[in-house]
Amino acid sequence: MSKYATKANENVFYLARSEAAKFNDSLASREGASEMLGTDRTRLARIELGSQDPLPEDVLLMADLYKRPELCNYYCTRICPIGRKTMLPMIDGTLSEMAIKLYCAAHDMDEPAEKFLRMMADGKLDAMETEELKQIVPEIEGFTNILQSWLLIAKKQLEGGERIEEKWIHESY
């Protein structure tokens, strides 16, 4: 790989490219990566230096080329204004760790799901049920986040990528 970029050394997009360069020499330089991404080298440099936010299309291309689907979650939960309000950052861990978390979370969902179904039996929410729903929603969001994180890690494993447990993703979140 070409020289180490000290100014970009903590940027997730730079780190993802650096890791991908271990398997694809063309990604060792911004020049090579920008050609493969179909973007301008200076634009890629600004993204990696953090002086310019990438567009969603940029992130999709990088995630695919670098074999880092977690870049999409990073973008959505850290950069995109809509995603920051509607999504949670992925939970990191190995596939087996996430499977255990998912199993436990699924069992923990029995009570909130039952409460919700009872509330909806008459098709209406009264004031008391609305307050209960306010407590249930975060539990469901937590379960959904665990499920989404597990799916992302499972897809990465199926694509033959490395496990998502490397230093750069832990430190970025």
PDB file of C-alpha atoms in Angstrom:
ATOM      1  CA  MET A   1       0.000   0.000   0.000  1.00  0.00           C
ATOM      2  CA  SER A   2       1.080   3.547  -0.557  1.00  0.00           C
ATOM      3  CA  LYS A   3       2.074   5.712   2.359  1.00  0.00           C
ATOM      4  CA  TYR A   4      -0.170   5.936   5.409  1.00  0.00           C
ATOM      5  CA  ALA A   5      -2.387   9.036   5.429  1.00  0.00           C
ATOM      6  CA  THR A   6      -1.883  10.524   8.872  1.00  0.00           C
ATOM      7  CA  LYS A   7      -4.605  13.162   8.484  1.00  0.00           C
ATOM      8  CA  ALA A   8      -7.213  10.584   7.439  1.00  0.00           C
ATOM      9  CA  ASN A   9      -6.097   7.756   9.717  1.00  0.00           C
ATOM     10  CA  GLU A  10      -9.274   7.841  11.828  1.00  0.00           C
ATOM     11  CA  ASN A  11     -11.774   8.286   9.001  1.00  0.00           C
ATOM     12  CA  VAL A  12     -13.908   5.165   8.480  1.00  0.00           C
ATOM     13  CA  PHE A  13     -13.934   5.549   4.710  1.00  0.00           C
ATOM     14  CA  TYR A  14     -10.135   5.778   4.567  1.00  0.00           C
ATOM     15  CA  LEU A  15      -9.757   2.860   6.964  1.00  0.00           C
ATOM     16  CA  ALA A  16     -12.186   0.756   4.928  1.00  0.00           C
ATOM     17  CA  ARG A  17     -10.198   1.465   1.760  1.00  0.00           C
ATOM     18  CA  SER A  18      -6.935   0.664   3.559  1.00  0.00           C
ATOM     19  CA  GLU A  19      -8.292  -2.695   4.711  1.00  0.00           C
ATOM     20  CA  ALA A  20      -9.665  -3.452   1.242  1.00  0.00           C
ATOM     21  CA  ALA A  21      -6.248  -2.625  -0.261  1.00  0.00           C
ATOM     22  CA  LYS A  22      -4.861  -5.709   1.490  1.00  0.00           C
ATOM     23  CA  PHE A  23      -6.917  -7.771  -0.976  1.00  0.00           C
ATOM     24  CA  ASN A  24      -6.986  -5.415  -3.970  1.00  0.00           C
ATOM     25  CA  ASP A  25      -3.795  -3.506  -4.782  1.00  0.00           C
ATOM     26  CA  SER A  26      -5.696  -0.981  -6.913  1.00  0.00           C
ATOM     27  CA  LEU A  27      -7.258   0.391  -3.741  1.00  0.00           C
ATOM     28  CA  ALA A  28      -3.879   1.181  -2.184  1.00  0.00           C
ATOM     29  CA  SER A  29      -3.971   4.663  -3.672  1.00  0.00           C
ATOM     30  CA  ARG A  30      -6.729   7.227  -3.901  1.00  0.00           C
ATOM     31  CA  GLU A  31      -6.014   7.393  -7.617  1.00  0.00           C
ATOM     32  CA  GLY A  32      -6.751   3.694  -8.084  1.00  0.00           C
ATOM     33  CA  ALA A  33      -9.746   3.728  -5.767  1.00  0.00           C
ATOM     34  CA  SER A  34     -11.245   6.806  -7.418  1.00  0.00           C
ATOM     35  CA  GLU A  35     -10.952   5.126 -10.833  1.00  0.00           C
ATOM     36  CA  MET A  36     -12.735   2.031  -9.562  1.00  0.00           C
ATOM     37  CA  LEU A  37     -15.395   4.132  -7.834  1.00  0.00           C
ATOM     38  CA  GLY A  38     -15.848   6.385 -10.853  1.00  0.00           C
ATOM     39  CA  THR A  39     -15.275   9.522  -8.806  1.00  0.00           C
ATOM     40  CA  ASP A  40     -12.721  12.300  -8.764  1.00  0.00           C
ATOM     41  CA  ARG A  41      -9.551  11.652  -6.746  1.00  0.00           C
ATOM     42  CA  THR A  42      -9.772  15.008  -4.961  1.00  0.00           C
ATOM     43  CA  ARG A  43     -13.387  14.303  -4.006  1.00  0.00           C
ATOM     44  CA  LEU A  44     -12.330  10.970  -2.497  1.00  0.00           C
ATOM     45  CA  ALA A  45      -9.508  12.745  -0.663  1.00  0.00           C
ATOM     46  CA  ARG A  46     -11.935  15.290   0.805  1.00  0.00           C
ATOM     47  CA  ILE A  47     -14.258  12.482   1.927  1.00  0.00           C
ATOM     48  CA  GLU A  48     -11.387  10.573   3.544  1.00  0.00           C
ATOM     49  CA  LEU A  49     -10.061  13.715   5.211  1.00  0.00           C
ATOM     50  CA  GLY A  50     -13.513  14.527   6.572  1.00  0.00           C
ATOM     51  CA  SER A  51     -13.769  17.918   4.888  1.00  0.00           C
ATOM     52  CA  GLN A  52     -16.649  16.754   2.677  1.00  0.00           C
ATOM     53  CA  ASP A  53     -19.490  14.378   3.426  1.00  0.00           C
ATOM     54  CA  PRO A  54     -19.959  11.603   0.899  1.00  0.00           C
ATOM     55  CA  LEU A  55     -23.195  11.315  -1.040  1.00  0.00           C
ATOM     56  CA  PRO A  56     -25.324   8.216  -0.400  1.00  0.00           C
ATOM     57  CA  GLU A  57     -24.299   6.957  -3.848  1.00  0.00           C
ATOM     58  CA  ASP A  58     -20.629   7.298  -2.890  1.00  0.00           C
ATOM     59  CA  VAL A  59     -21.183   5.243   0.245  1.00  0.00           C
ATOM     60  CA  LEU A  60     -23.045   2.526  -1.651  1.00  0.00           C
ATOM     61  CA  LEU A  61     -20.182   2.265  -4.143  1.00  0.00           C
ATOM     62  CA  MET A  62     -17.531   2.219  -1.399  1.00  0.00           C
ATOM     63  CA  ALA A  63     -19.457  -0.343   0.659  1.00  0.00           C
ATOM     64  CA  ASP A  64     -19.688  -2.607  -2.370  1.00  0.00           C
ATOM     65  CA  LEU A  65     -16.128  -2.124  -3.644  1.00  0.00           C
ATOM     66  CA  TYR A  66     -14.503  -2.349  -0.211  1.00  0.00           C
ATOM     67  CA  LYS A  67     -16.825  -5.189   0.884  1.00  0.00           C
ATOM     68  CA  ARG A  68     -17.899  -3.121   3.897  1.00  0.00           C
ATOM     69  CA  PRO A  69     -21.715  -3.064   4.069  1.00  0.00           C
ATOM     70  CA  GLU A  70     -21.438  -1.502   7.519  1.00  0.00           C
ATOM     71  CA  LEU A  71     -20.363   1.754   5.839  1.00  0.00           C
ATOM     72  CA  CYS A  72     -24.011   2.244   4.852  1.00  0.00           C
ATOM     73  CA  ASN A  73     -25.119   2.017   8.489  1.00  0.00           C
ATOM     74  CA  TYR A  74     -22.334   4.366   9.502  1.00  0.00           C
ATOM     75  CA  TYR A  75     -23.410   6.904   6.901  1.00  0.00           C
ATOM     76  CA  CYS A  76     -27.089   6.652   7.780  1.00  0.00           C
ATOM     77  CA  THR A  77     -26.599   6.910  11.542  1.00  0.00           C
ATOM     78  CA  ARG A  78     -23.786   9.481  11.582  1.00  0.00           C
ATOM     79  CA  ILE A  79     -24.069  11.679   8.490  1.00  0.00           C
ATOM     80  CA  CYS A  80     -27.575  11.518   6.993  1.00  0.00           C
ATOM     81  CA  PRO A  81     -29.981  13.870   8.831  1.00  0.00           C
ATOM     82  CA  ILE A  82     -32.946  11.540   8.287  1.00  0.00           C
ATOM     83  CA  GLY A  83     -31.010   8.436   9.308  1.00  0.00           C
ATOM     84  CA  ARG A  84     -29.718  10.103  12.470  1.00  0.00           C
ATOM     85  CA  LYS A  85     -33.329  10.627  13.549  1.00  0.00           C
ATOM     86  CA  THR A  86     -34.691   7.258  12.471  1.00  0.00           C
ATOM     87  CA  MET A  87     -31.909   4.666  12.756  1.00  0.00           C
ATOM     88  CA  LEU A  88     -29.653   3.291  15.437  1.00  0.00           C
ATOM     89  CA  PRO A  89     -25.952   2.533  14.932  1.00  0.00           C
ATOM     90  CA  MET A  90     -25.266  -1.138  14.388  1.00  0.00           C
ATOM     91  CA  ILE A  91     -24.177  -3.200  17.344  1.00  0.00           C
ATOM     92  CA  ASP A  92     -20.749  -4.640  16.716  1.00  0.00           C
ATOM     93  CA  GLY A  93     -19.743  -8.195  17.415  1.00  0.00           C
ATOM     94  CA  THR A  94     -19.192 -11.530  15.792  1.00  0.00           C
ATOM     95  CA  LEU A  95     -21.949 -13.519  14.160  1.00  0.00           C
ATOM     96  CA  SER A  96     -22.147 -15.879  17.142  1.00  0.00           C
ATOM     97  CA  GLU A  97     -22.219 -13.017  19.679  1.00  0.00           C
ATOM     98  CA  MET A  98     -25.012 -11.351  17.742  1.00  0.00           C
ATOM     99  CA  ALA A  99     -26.926 -14.629  17.473  1.00  0.00           C
ATOM    100  CA  ILE A 100     -26.893 -14.936  21.269  1.00  0.00           C
ATOM    101  CA  LYS A 101     -27.998 -11.295  21.670  1.00  0.00           C
ATOM    102  CA  LEU A 102     -30.754 -11.890  19.123  1.00  0.00           C
ATOM    103  CA  TYR A 103     -31.934 -15.042  20.880  1.00  0.00           C
ATOM    104  CA  CYS A 104     -32.101 -13.275  24.249  1.00  0.00           C
ATOM    105  CA  ALA A 105     -33.776 -10.203  22.765  1.00  0.00           C
ATOM    106  CA  ALA A 106     -36.373 -12.354  21.001  1.00  0.00           C
ATOM    107  CA  HIS A 107     -37.315 -13.955  24.305  1.00  0.00           C
ATOM    108  CA  ASP A 108     -37.456 -10.544  25.966  1.00  0.00           C
ATOM    109  CA  MET A 109     -39.967  -9.425  23.310  1.00  0.00           C
ATOM    110  CA  ASP A 110     -42.676 -11.826  24.474  1.00  0.00           C
ATOM    111  CA  GLU A 111     -44.040  -9.528  27.176  1.00  0.00           C
ATOM    112  CA  PRO A 112     -44.018  -6.265  25.176  1.00  0.00           C
ATOM    113  CA  ALA A 113     -45.576  -8.022  22.175  1.00  0.00           C
ATOM    114  CA  GLU A 114     -48.307  -9.502  24.350  1.00  0.00           C
ATOM    115  CA  LYS A 115     -49.007  -6.090  25.934  1.00  0.00           C
ATOM    116  CA  PHE A 116     -49.220  -4.497  22.523  1.00  0.00           C
ATOM    117  CA  LEU A 117     -51.604  -7.146  21.192  1.00  0.00           C
ATOM    118  CA  ARG A 118     -53.867  -6.708  24.222  1.00  0.00           C
ATOM    119  CA  MET A 119     -53.866  -2.938  23.728  1.00  0.00           C
ATOM    120  CA  MET A 120     -54.848  -3.347  20.099  1.00  0.00           C
ATOM    121  CA  ALA A 121     -57.602  -5.909  20.759  1.00  0.00           C
ATOM    122  CA  ASP A 122     -60.303  -3.235  20.513  1.00  0.00           C
ATOM    123  CA  GLY A 123     -58.521  -1.371  17.715  1.00  0.00           C
ATOM    124  CA  LYS A 124     -58.116   1.819  19.756  1.00  0.00           C
ATOM    125  CA  LEU A 125     -55.569   3.290  22.136  1.00  0.00           C
ATOM    126  CA  ASP A 126     -56.818   5.072  25.233  1.00  0.00           C
ATOM    127  CA  ALA A 127     -54.627   7.461  27.255  1.00  0.00           C
ATOM    128  CA  MET A 128     -53.324   4.722  29.564  1.00  0.00           C
ATOM    129  CA  GLU A 129     -52.505   2.431  26.646  1.00  0.00           C
ATOM    130  CA  THR A 130     -50.720   5.291  24.900  1.00  0.00           C
ATOM    131  CA  GLU A 131     -48.450   5.661  27.927  1.00  0.00           C
ATOM    132  CA  GLU A 132     -47.767   1.904  27.876  1.00  0.00           C
ATOM    133  CA  LEU A 133     -46.986   2.109  24.174  1.00  0.00           C
ATOM    134  CA  LYS A 134     -44.398   4.820  24.892  1.00  0.00           C
ATOM    135  CA  GLN A 135     -42.593   2.264  27.078  1.00  0.00           C
ATOM    136  CA  ILE A 136     -42.909  -0.577  24.573  1.00  0.00           C
ATOM    137  CA  VAL A 137     -41.611   1.284  21.502  1.00  0.00           C
ATOM    138  CA  PRO A 138     -37.985   1.610  22.767  1.00  0.00           C
ATOM    139  CA  GLU A 139     -37.953  -2.114  23.582  1.00  0.00           C
ATOM    140  CA  ILE A 140     -39.087  -2.922  20.061  1.00  0.00           C
ATOM    141  CA  GLU A 141     -36.529  -0.496  18.612  1.00  0.00           C
ATOM    142  CA  GLY A 142     -33.781  -2.223  20.598  1.00  0.00           C
ATOM    143  CA  PHE A 143     -34.837  -5.624  19.307  1.00  0.00           C
ATOM    144  CA  THR A 144     -35.007  -4.307  15.756  1.00  0.00           C
ATOM    145  CA  ASN A 145     -31.498  -2.869  16.063  1.00  0.00           C
ATOM    146  CA  ILE A 146     -30.120  -6.206  17.256  1.00  0.00           C
ATOM    147  CA  LEU A 147     -31.892  -7.964  14.394  1.00  0.00           C
ATOM    148  CA  GLN A 148     -30.613  -5.473  11.794  1.00  0.00           C
ATOM    149  CA  SER A 149     -27.062  -5.722  13.169  1.00  0.00           C
ATOM    150  CA  TRP A 150     -27.204  -9.515  13.040  1.00  0.00           C
ATOM    151  CA  LEU A 151     -28.497  -9.408   9.449  1.00  0.00           C
ATOM    152  CA  LEU A 152     -25.683  -7.091   8.372  1.00  0.00           C
ATOM    153  CA  ILE A 153     -23.037  -9.318   9.935  1.00  0.00           C
ATOM    154  CA  ALA A 154     -24.650 -12.466   8.493  1.00  0.00           C
ATOM    155  CA  LYS A 155     -24.743 -10.957   4.990  1.00  0.00           C
ATOM    156  CA  LYS A 156     -21.106  -9.988   5.277  1.00  0.00           C
ATOM    157  CA  GLN A 157     -20.202 -13.559   6.285  1.00  0.00           C
ATOM    158  CA  LEU A 158     -22.207 -14.936   3.350  1.00  0.00           C
ATOM    159  CA  GLU A 159     -20.400 -12.620   0.934  1.00  0.00           C
ATOM    160  CA  GLY A 160     -17.112 -14.044   2.166  1.00  0.00           C
ATOM    161  CA  GLY A 161     -16.014 -10.845   3.834  1.00  0.00           C
ATOM    162  CA  GLU A 162     -14.145 -10.682   7.090  1.00  0.00           C
ATOM    163  CA  ARG A 163     -15.995 -10.640  10.369  1.00  0.00           C
ATOM    164  CA  ILE A 164     -17.093  -7.201  11.497  1.00  0.00           C
ATOM    165  CA  GLU A 165     -15.070  -6.962  14.634  1.00  0.00           C
ATOM    166  CA  GLU A 166     -12.060  -5.048  13.503  1.00  0.00           C
ATOM    167  CA  LYS A 167     -10.576  -2.185  15.430  1.00  0.00           C
ATOM    168  CA  TRP A 168     -11.658   0.568  13.061  1.00  0.00           C
ATOM    169  CA  ILE A 169     -15.386  -0.151  13.263  1.00  0.00           C
ATOM    170  CA  HIS A 170     -15.315  -0.381  17.080  1.00  0.00           C
ATOM    171  CA  GLU A 171     -13.543   2.936  17.430  1.00  0.00           C
ATOM    172  CA  SER A 172     -15.764   4.662  14.900  1.00  0.00           C
ATOM    173  CA  TYR A 173     -18.921   4.005  16.844  1.00  0.00           C
TER     174      TYR A 173
END
